[in-house]
CSV table of C-alpha atoms in Angstrom, one decimal:
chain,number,residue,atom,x,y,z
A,1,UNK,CA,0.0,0.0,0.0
A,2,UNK,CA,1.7,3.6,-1.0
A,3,UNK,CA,0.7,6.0,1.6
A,4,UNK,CA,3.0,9.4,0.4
A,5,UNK,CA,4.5,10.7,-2.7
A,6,UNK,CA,8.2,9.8,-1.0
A,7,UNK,CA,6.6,6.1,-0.3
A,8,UNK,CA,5.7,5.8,-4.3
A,9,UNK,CA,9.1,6.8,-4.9
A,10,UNK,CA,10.7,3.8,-3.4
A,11,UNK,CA,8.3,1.4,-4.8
A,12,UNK,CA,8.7,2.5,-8.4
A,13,UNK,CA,12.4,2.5,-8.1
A,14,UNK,CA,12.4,-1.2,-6.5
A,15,UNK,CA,9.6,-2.3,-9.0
A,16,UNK,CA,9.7,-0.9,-12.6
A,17,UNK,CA,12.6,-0.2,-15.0
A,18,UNK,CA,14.1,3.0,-15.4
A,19,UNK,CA,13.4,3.8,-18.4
A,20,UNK,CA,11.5,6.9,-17.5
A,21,UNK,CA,13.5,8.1,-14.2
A,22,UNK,CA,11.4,8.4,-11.2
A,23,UNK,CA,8.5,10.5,-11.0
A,24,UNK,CA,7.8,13.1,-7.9
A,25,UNK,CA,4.4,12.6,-7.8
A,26,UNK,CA,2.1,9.8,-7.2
A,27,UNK,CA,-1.1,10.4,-8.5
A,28,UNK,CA,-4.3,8.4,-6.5
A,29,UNK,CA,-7.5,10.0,-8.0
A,30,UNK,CA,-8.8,12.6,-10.3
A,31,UNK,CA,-12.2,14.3,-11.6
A,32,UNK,CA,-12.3,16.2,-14.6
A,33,UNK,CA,-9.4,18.4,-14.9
A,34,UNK,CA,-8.5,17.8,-10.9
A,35,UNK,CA,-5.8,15.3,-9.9
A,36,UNK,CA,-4.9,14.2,-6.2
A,37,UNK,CA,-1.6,12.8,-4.9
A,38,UNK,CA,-0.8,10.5,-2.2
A,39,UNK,CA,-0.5,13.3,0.2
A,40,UNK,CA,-3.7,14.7,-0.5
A,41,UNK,CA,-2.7,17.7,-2.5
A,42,UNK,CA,-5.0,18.5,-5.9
A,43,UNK,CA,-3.8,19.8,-9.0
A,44,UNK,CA,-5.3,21.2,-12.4
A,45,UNK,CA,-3.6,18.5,-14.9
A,46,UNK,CA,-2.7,20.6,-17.6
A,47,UNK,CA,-0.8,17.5,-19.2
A,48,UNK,CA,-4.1,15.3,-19.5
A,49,UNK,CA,-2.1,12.1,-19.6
A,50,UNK,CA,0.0,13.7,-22.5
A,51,UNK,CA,-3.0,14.5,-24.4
A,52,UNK,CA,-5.2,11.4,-23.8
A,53,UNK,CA,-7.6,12.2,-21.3
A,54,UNK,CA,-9.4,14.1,-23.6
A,55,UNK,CA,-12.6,14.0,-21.4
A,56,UNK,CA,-10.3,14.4,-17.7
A,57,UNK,CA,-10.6,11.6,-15.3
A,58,UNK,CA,-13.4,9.3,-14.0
A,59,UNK,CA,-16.0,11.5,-16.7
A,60,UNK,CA,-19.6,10.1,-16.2
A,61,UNK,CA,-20.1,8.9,-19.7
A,62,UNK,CA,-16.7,7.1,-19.7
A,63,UNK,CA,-17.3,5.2,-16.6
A,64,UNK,CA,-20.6,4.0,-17.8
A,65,UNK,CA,-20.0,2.9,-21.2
A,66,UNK,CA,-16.5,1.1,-19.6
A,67,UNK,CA,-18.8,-0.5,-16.8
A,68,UNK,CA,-22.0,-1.9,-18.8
A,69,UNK,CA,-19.1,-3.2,-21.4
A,70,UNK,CA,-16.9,-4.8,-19.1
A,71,UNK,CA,-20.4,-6.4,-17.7
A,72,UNK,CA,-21.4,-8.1,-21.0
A,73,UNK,CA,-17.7,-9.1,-22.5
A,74,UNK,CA,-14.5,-7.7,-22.2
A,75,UNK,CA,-12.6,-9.5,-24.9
A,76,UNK,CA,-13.3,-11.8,-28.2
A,77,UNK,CA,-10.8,-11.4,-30.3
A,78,UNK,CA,-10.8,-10.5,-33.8
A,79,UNK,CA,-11.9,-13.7,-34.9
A,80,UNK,CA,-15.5,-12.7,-34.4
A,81,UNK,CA,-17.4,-9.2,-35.3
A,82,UNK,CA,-16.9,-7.1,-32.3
A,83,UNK,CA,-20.0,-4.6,-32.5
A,84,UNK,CA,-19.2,-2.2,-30.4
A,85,UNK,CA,-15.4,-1.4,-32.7
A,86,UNK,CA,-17.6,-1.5,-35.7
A,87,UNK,CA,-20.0,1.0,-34.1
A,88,UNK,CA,-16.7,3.2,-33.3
A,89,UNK,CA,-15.0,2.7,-36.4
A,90,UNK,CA,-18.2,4.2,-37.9
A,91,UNK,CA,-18.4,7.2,-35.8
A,92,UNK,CA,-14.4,7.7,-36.8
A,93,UNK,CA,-15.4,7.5,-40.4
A,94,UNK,CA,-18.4,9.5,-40.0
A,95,UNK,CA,-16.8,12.4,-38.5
A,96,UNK,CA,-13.9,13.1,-40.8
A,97,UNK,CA,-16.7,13.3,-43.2
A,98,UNK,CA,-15.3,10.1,-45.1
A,99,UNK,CA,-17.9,7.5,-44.5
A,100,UNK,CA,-18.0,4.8,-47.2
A,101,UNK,CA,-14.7,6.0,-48.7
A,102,UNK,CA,-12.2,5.1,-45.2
A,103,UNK,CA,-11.4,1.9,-43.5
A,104,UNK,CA,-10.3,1.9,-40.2
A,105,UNK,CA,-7.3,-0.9,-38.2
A,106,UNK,CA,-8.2,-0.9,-34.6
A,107,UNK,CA,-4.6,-0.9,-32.9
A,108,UNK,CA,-3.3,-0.4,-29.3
A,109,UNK,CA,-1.5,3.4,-29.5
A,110,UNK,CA,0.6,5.1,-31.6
A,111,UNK,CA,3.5,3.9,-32.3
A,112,UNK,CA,1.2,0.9,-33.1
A,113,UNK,CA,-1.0,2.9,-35.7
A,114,UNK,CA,2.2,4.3,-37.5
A,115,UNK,CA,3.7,0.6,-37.6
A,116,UNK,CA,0.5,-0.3,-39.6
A,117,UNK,CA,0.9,2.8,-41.7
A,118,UNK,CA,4.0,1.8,-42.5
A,119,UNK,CA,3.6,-1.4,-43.7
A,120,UNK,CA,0.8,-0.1,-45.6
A,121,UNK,CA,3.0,2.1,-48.0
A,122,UNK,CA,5.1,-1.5,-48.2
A,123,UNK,CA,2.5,-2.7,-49.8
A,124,UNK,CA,1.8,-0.2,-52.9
A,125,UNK,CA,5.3,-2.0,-54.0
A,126,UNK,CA,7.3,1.0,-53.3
A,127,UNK,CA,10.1,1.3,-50.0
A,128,UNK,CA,11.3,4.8,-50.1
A,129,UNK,CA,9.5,7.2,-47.4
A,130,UNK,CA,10.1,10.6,-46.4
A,131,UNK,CA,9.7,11.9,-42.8
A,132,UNK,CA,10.9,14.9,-41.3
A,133,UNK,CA,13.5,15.9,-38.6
A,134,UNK,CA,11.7,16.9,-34.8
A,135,UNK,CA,9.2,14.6,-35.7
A,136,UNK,CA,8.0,11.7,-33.4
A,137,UNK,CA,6.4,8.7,-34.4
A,138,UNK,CA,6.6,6.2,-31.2
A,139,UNK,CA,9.3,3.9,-30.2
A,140,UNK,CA,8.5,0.9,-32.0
A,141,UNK,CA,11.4,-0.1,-34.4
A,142,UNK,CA,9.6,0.5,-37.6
A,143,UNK,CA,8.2,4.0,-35.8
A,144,UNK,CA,11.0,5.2,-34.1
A,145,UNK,CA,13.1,4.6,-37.7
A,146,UNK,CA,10.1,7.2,-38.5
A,147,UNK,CA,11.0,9.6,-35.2
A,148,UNK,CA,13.0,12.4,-36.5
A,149,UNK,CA,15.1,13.2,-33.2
A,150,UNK,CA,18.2,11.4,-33.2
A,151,UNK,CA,18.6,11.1,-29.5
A,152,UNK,CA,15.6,8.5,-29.7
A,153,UNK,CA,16.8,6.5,-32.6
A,154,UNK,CA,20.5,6.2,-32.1
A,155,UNK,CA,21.1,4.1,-29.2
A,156,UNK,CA,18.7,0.8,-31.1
A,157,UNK,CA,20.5,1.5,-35.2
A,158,UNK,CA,20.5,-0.2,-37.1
A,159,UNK,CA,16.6,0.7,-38.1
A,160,UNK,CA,14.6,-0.2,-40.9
A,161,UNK,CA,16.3,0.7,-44.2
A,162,UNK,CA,14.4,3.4,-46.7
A,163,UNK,CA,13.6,6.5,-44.8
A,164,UNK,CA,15.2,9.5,-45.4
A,165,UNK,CA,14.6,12.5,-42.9
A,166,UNK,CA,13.9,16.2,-43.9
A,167,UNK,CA,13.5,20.0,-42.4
A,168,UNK,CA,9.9,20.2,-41.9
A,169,UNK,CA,8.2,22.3,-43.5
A,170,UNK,CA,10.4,22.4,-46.3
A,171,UNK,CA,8.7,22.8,-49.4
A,172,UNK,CA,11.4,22.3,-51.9
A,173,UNK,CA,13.1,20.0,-50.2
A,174,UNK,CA,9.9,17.7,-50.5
A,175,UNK,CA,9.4,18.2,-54.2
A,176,UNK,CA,13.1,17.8,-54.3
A,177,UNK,CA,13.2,14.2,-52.3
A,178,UNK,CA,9.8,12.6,-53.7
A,179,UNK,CA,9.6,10.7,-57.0
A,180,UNK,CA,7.9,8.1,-58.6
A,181,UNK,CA,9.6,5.3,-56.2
A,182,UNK,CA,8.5,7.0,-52.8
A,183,UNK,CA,5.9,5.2,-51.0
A,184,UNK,CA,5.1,7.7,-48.6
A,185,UNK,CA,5.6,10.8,-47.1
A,186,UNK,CA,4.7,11.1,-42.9
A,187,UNK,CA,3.8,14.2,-41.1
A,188,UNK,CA,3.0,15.3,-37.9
A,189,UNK,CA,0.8,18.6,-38.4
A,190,UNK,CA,2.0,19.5,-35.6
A,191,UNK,CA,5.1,18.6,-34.0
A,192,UNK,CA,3.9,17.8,-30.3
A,193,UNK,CA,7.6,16.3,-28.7
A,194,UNK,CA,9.4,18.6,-31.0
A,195,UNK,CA,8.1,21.6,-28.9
A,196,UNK,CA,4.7,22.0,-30.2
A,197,UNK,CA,5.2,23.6,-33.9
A,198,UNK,CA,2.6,23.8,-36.2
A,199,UNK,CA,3.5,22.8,-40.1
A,200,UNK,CA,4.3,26.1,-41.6
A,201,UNK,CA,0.9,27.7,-43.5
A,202,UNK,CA,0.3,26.0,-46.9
A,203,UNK,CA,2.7,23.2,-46.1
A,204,UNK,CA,0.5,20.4,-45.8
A,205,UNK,CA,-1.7,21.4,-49.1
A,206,UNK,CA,1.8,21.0,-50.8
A,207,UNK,CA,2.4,17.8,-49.4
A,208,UNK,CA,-1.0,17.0,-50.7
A,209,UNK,CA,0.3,17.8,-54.7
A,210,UNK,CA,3.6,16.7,-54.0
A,211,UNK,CA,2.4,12.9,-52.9
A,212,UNK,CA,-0.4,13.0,-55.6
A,213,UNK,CA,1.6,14.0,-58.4
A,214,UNK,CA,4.2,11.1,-57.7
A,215,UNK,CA,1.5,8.2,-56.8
A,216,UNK,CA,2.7,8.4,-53.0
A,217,UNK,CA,0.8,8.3,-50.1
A,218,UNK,CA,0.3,10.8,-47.8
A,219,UNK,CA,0.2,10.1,-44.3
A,220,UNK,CA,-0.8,12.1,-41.4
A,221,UNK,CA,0.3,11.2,-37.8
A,222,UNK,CA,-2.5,12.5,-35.6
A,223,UNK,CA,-2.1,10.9,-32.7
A,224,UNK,CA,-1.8,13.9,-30.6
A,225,UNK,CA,-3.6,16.0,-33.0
A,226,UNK,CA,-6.7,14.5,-33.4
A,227,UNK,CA,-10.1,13.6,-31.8
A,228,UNK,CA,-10.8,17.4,-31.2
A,229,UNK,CA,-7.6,18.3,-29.8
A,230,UNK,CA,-7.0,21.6,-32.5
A,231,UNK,CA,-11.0,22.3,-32.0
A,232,UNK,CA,-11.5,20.6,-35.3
A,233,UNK,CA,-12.0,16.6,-35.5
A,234,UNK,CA,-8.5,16.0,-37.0
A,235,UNK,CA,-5.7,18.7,-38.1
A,236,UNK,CA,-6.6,17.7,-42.1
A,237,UNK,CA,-9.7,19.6,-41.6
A,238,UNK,CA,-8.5,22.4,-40.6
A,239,UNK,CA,-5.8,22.3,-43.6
A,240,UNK,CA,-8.9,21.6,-46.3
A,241,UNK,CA,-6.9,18.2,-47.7
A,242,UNK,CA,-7.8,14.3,-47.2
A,243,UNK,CA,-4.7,12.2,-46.4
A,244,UNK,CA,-4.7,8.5,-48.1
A,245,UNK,CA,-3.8,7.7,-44.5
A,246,UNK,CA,-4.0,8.9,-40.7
A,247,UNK,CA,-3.2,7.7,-37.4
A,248,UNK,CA,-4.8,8.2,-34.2
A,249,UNK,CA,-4.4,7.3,-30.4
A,250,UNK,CA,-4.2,9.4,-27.1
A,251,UNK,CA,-7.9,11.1,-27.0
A,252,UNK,CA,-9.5,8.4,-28.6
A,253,UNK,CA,-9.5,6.2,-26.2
A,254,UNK,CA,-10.3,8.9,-23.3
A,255,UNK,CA,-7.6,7.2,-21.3
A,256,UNK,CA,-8.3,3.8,-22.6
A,257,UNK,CA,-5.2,2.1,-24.4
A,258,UNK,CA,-6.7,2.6,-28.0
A,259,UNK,CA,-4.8,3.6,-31.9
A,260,UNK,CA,-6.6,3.6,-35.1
A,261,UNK,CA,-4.8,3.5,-38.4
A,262,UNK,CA,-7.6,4.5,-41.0
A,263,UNK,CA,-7.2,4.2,-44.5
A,264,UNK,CA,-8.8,6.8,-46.8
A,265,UNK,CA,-10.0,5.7,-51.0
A,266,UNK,CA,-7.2,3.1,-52.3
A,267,UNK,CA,-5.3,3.1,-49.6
A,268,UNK,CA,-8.1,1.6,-46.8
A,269,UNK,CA,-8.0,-2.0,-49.2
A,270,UNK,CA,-3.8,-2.5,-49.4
A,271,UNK,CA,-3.9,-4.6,-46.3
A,272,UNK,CA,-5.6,-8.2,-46.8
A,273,UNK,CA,-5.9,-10.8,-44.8
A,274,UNK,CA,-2.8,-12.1,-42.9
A,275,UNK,CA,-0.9,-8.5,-43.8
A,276,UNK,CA,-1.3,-7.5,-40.1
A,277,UNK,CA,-3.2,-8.5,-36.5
A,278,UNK,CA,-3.5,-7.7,-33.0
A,279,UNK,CA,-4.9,-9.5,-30.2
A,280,UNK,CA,-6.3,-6.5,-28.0
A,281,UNK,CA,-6.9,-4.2,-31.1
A,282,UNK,CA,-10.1,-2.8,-31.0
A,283,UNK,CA,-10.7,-4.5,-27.7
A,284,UNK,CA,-14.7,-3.9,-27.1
A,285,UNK,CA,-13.9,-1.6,-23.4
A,286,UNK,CA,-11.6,0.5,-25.1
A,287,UNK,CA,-13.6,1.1,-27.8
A,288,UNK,CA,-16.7,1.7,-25.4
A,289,UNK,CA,-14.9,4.3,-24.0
A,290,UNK,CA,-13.7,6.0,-27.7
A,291,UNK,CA,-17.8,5.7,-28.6
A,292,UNK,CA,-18.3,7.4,-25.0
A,293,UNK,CA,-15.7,10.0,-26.1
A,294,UNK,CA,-16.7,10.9,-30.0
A,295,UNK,CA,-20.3,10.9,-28.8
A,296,UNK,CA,-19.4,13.2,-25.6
A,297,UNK,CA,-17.1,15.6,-27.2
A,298,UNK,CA,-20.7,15.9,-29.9
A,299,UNK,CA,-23.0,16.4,-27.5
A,300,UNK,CA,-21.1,19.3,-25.3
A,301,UNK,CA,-20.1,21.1,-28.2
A,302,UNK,CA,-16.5,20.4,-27.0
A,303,UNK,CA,-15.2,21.2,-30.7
A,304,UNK,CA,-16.3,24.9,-30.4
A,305,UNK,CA,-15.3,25.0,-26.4
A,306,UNK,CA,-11.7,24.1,-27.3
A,307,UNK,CA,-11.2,26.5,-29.9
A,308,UNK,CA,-12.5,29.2,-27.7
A,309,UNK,CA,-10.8,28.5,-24.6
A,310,UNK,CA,-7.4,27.8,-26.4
A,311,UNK,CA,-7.5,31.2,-28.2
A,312,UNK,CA,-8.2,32.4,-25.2
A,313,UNK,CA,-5.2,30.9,-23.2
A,314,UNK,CA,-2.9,31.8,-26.2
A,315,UNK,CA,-4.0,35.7,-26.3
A,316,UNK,CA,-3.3,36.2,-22.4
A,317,UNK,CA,0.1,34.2,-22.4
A,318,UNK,CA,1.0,36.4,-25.2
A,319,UNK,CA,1.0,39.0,-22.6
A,320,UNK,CA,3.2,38.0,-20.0
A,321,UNK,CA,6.4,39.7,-20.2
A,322,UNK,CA,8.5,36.1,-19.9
A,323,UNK,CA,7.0,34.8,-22.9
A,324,UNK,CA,8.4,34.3,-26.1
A,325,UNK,CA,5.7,33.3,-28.1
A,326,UNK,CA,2.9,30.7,-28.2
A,327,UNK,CA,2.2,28.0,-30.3
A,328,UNK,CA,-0.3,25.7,-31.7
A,329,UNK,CA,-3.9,25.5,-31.9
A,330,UNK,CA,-7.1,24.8,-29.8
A,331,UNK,CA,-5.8,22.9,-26.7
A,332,UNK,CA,-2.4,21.5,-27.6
A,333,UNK,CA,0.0,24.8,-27.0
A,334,UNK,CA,3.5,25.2,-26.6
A,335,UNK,CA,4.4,28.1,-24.4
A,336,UNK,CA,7.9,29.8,-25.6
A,337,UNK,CA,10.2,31.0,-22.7
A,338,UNK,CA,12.5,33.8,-22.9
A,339,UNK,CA,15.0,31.3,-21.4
A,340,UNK,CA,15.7,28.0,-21.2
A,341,UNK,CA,13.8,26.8,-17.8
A,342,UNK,CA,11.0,25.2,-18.5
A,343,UNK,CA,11.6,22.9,-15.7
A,344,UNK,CA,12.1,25.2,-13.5
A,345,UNK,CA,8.9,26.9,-14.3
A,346,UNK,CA,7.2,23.5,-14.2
A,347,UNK,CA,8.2,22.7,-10.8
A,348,UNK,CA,7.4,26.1,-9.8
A,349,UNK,CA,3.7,25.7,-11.3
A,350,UNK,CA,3.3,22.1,-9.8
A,351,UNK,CA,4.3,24.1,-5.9
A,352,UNK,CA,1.3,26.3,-6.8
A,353,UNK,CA,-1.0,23.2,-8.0
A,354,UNK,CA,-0.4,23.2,-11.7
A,355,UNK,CA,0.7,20.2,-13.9
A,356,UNK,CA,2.6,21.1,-17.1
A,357,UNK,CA,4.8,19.6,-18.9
A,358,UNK,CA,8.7,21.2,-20.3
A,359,UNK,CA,8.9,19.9,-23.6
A,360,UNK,CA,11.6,21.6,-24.5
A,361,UNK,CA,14.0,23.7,-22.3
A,362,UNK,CA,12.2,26.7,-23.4
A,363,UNK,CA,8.8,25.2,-24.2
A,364,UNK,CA,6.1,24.4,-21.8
A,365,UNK,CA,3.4,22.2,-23.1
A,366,UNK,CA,0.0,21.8,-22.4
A,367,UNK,CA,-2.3,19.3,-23.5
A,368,UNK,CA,-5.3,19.5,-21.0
A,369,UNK,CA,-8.5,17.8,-21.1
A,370,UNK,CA,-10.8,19.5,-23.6
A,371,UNK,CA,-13.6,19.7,-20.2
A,372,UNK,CA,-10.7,22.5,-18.5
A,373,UNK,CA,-13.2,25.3,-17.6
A,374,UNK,CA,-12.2,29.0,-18.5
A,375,UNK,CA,-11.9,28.7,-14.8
A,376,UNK,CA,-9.5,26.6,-14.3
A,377,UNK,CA,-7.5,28.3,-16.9
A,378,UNK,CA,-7.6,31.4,-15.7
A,379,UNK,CA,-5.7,30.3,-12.4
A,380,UNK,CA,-3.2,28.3,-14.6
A,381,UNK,CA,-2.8,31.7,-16.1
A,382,UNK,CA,-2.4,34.0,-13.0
A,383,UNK,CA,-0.2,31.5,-11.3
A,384,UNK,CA,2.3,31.7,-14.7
A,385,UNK,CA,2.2,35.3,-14.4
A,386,UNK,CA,3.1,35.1,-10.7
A,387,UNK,CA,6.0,32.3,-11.4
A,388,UNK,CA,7.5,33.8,-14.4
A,389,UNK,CA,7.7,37.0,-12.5
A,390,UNK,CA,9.7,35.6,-10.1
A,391,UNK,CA,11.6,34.1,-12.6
C-alpha cells in the first residue's frame, strides 16, 4: 500500500525499469481536470495524460460505457465481429466526413497505428518514405526509424532501411526528395515532442500535390492531434486536404489504451488478410470508451469549447512579459520561454497546483483535457504570471 508521494518513490524505483527516471508525484485520483496525490494535495492537470484524457478523469459517460461493457464481455478477439469497434469505427469515419470511402485498423497506441501505416506504404510495392527531422512517431522499431530526433533512434541503429529525414516544413526539399519510387511521405501537423510547432501555412496542401503527383501516399500522424484536440476533429480539416492515410491514439480512447490506423480511398484496401493482426486491437472496453468520447465531445459542443478557450489561453500568455511566443492550436500549446527553464517553471507551477509539462528547455506544453473550464484556466494563467515574475 503507498501511503506518500516519498513512499511511491521507493516502490517504483524497487519495482519498474528505469526507463523513464522516477516521478515526484504519485497520482491516487482525479475528476475532470483535478488530480490528487498520495498526500492529498490537488492539482489542475494541464498535461491530460499527454494529451489522452481528452474528457479528464473518471468522466460520467466514460465510466458508464466502460462499466456496462466490461459487464457483458471484455474481450473476443478478432476472430469474431466485435460490434461495439464496428459501431466506433463508424463514428471515426463519420466524423472526418469520409464514411464509405475510409477503412479503419483498430490498434493499441501510436507507435502501433504508424507501424500499420508503415507497412501499408510496403505494400503499394514502393520502399522509399520521407519523414521529417523533430518529428515523433513512437518507439517501435519500424516508428522510431520514422521519429526524426536522433537522441531516440540512435542508441537501437540499425533501423529499418528506406527513410530518409527532412526540415519540416520544407517545401522544396519535399518536391526535391519525392519521385515516382516513394511510398510515402509522414507528417506530424504538428510537432507535439518537438516543442509544439505547427507545419508552416500552406505546407501540408503541398504535401498533398507533392504525394499526388508522384502516386505516393500521404500520411498524417495525428495521434496527438486529433479527436478534437485543434478544436477541429482532425488537423486535415483544418488544412482543407484528405490524407490517403491517418493515425490516431491518445484522445481516442479517453484514457483507454486505444490507436486507429484509417485508410482513406485506395489506400483503406492495401492490407488483406494475414498483412497484419493484433490480439487487443479494437478491444470492445476500449472502444466503449472511444464511442463514449466521439459521442461526448458531440453532445457538449467540446469542438467549439476548445477552440474558444485555447484562443483564449494563447492571447493572455502572449502577454506575460516572460513569454516568447505561443504555439499551436485549440488545446495542444507550446508556451515559448525567454530562457531555457522550463523545468524550473514547471516545478514552480506544480508548488502552486499546476501540472505542465517542459517539452523543451524553453517550451512548456499543455495538452489538457478538452472539459478545463475558463476557470480553471484562468488560475493556470495567473499562477504563470506570478512564477515567471519571479523568474
Amino acid at each position: 500500500m503507498i501511503e506518500s508521494n516519498v513512499d511511491g518513490q521507493a516502490h517504483w524505483k524497487s519495482a519498474l525499469m528505469d526507463n523513464y527516471g522516477t516521478p515526484q508525484l504519485t497520482l491516487v485520483r482525479g475528476e475532470g481536470a483535478l488530480v490528487w496525490d498520495a498526500d492529498g494535495k490537488s492539482y489542475v492537470d494541464l498535461v491530460g495524460g499527454i494529451a489522452t484524457n481528452a474528457l479528464g478523469q473518471a468522466h460520467p459517460a466514460v465510466v458508464k460505457a466502460v462499466s456496462e461493457q466490461i459487464a457483458k464481455f471484455g474481450h473476443v478477439s478478432n476472430l469474431y465481429v466485435n460490434p461495439v469497434a464496428v459501431e466506433l469505427a463508424e463514428a471515426l469515419v463519420d466524423v472526418a466526413s469520409l464514411a464509405g470511402n475510409a477503412k479503419v485498423l483498430f490498434v493499441n497506441s501510436g507507435a502501433e497505428a504508424n507501424e500499420a501505416a508503415l507497412k501499408i506504404s510496403r505494400l503499394t510495392g514502393r520502399t522509399k518514405i520521407i519523414a521529417f527531422d523533430g518529428a515523433f512517431h513512437g518507439r517501435t522499431m519500424g516508428a522510431l526509424t520514422l521519429t526524426g530526433q536522433p537522441g531516440k533512434r540512435d542508441p537501437f541503429k540499425p533501423l529499418v532501411p528506406g527513410v530518409t529525414h527532412l526540415p519540416f516544413g520544407d517545401v522544396d526539399a519535399l518536391k526535391a526528395a519525392v519521385d515516382t519510387e516513394t511510398a510515402a511521405v509522414i507528417i506530424e501537423p504538428i510537432l507535439g515532442e518537438g516543442g509544439v510547432i505547427p507545419a508552416p501555412d500552406g505546407f501540408l496542401q503541398a504535401a498533398r500535390d507533392i504525394t499526388k503527383d508522384n502516386g505516393a501516399l500521404l500520411i498524417l500522424d495525428e495521434v496527438q492531434t486529433g479527436i478534437g484536440r485543434l478544436g477541429t476533429w482532425f488537423a486535415f480539416q483544418q488544412a482543407g486536404i484528405v490524407p490517403d492515410v491517418f493515425t490516431l491514439a491518445k484522445g481516442l480512447g479517453g484514457g483507454l489504451p486505444l490507436g486507429a490506423t484509417i485508410g482513406v480511398g485506395a489506400a483503406a484496401d492495401l492490407m488483406k488478410p494475414g498483412h497484419h493482426g493484433t490480439t487487443f486491437g479494437g478491444n470492445p472496453v476500449c472502444c466503449a470508451a472511444g464511442l463514449a468520447v466521439i459521442k461526448t465531445i458531440i453532445k457538449d459542443d467540446l469542438l467549439d469549447h476548445v477552440s474558444a478557450l485555447g484562443k483564449d489561453i494563447a492571447a493572455r500568455a502572449e502577454q506575460l512579459p516572460f513569454v516568447a511566443g505561443v504555439r499551436g492550436a485549440g488545446l495542444l500549446i507550446g508556451i515559448g520561454l525567454r530562457k531555457p527553464v522550463s523545468a524550473t517553471v514547471a516545478q514552480a507551477m506544480q508548488e502552486a497546483g499546476y501540472l505542465v509539462n517542459p517539452i523543451q528547455p524553453d517550451t512548456i506544453r499543455l495538452a489538457p483535457p478538452l472539459t478545463l473550464s475558463a476557470e480553471q484556466a484562468d488560475g493556470f494563467l495567473d499562477a504563470l504570471e506570478t512564477t515567471t515574475k519571479d523568474l
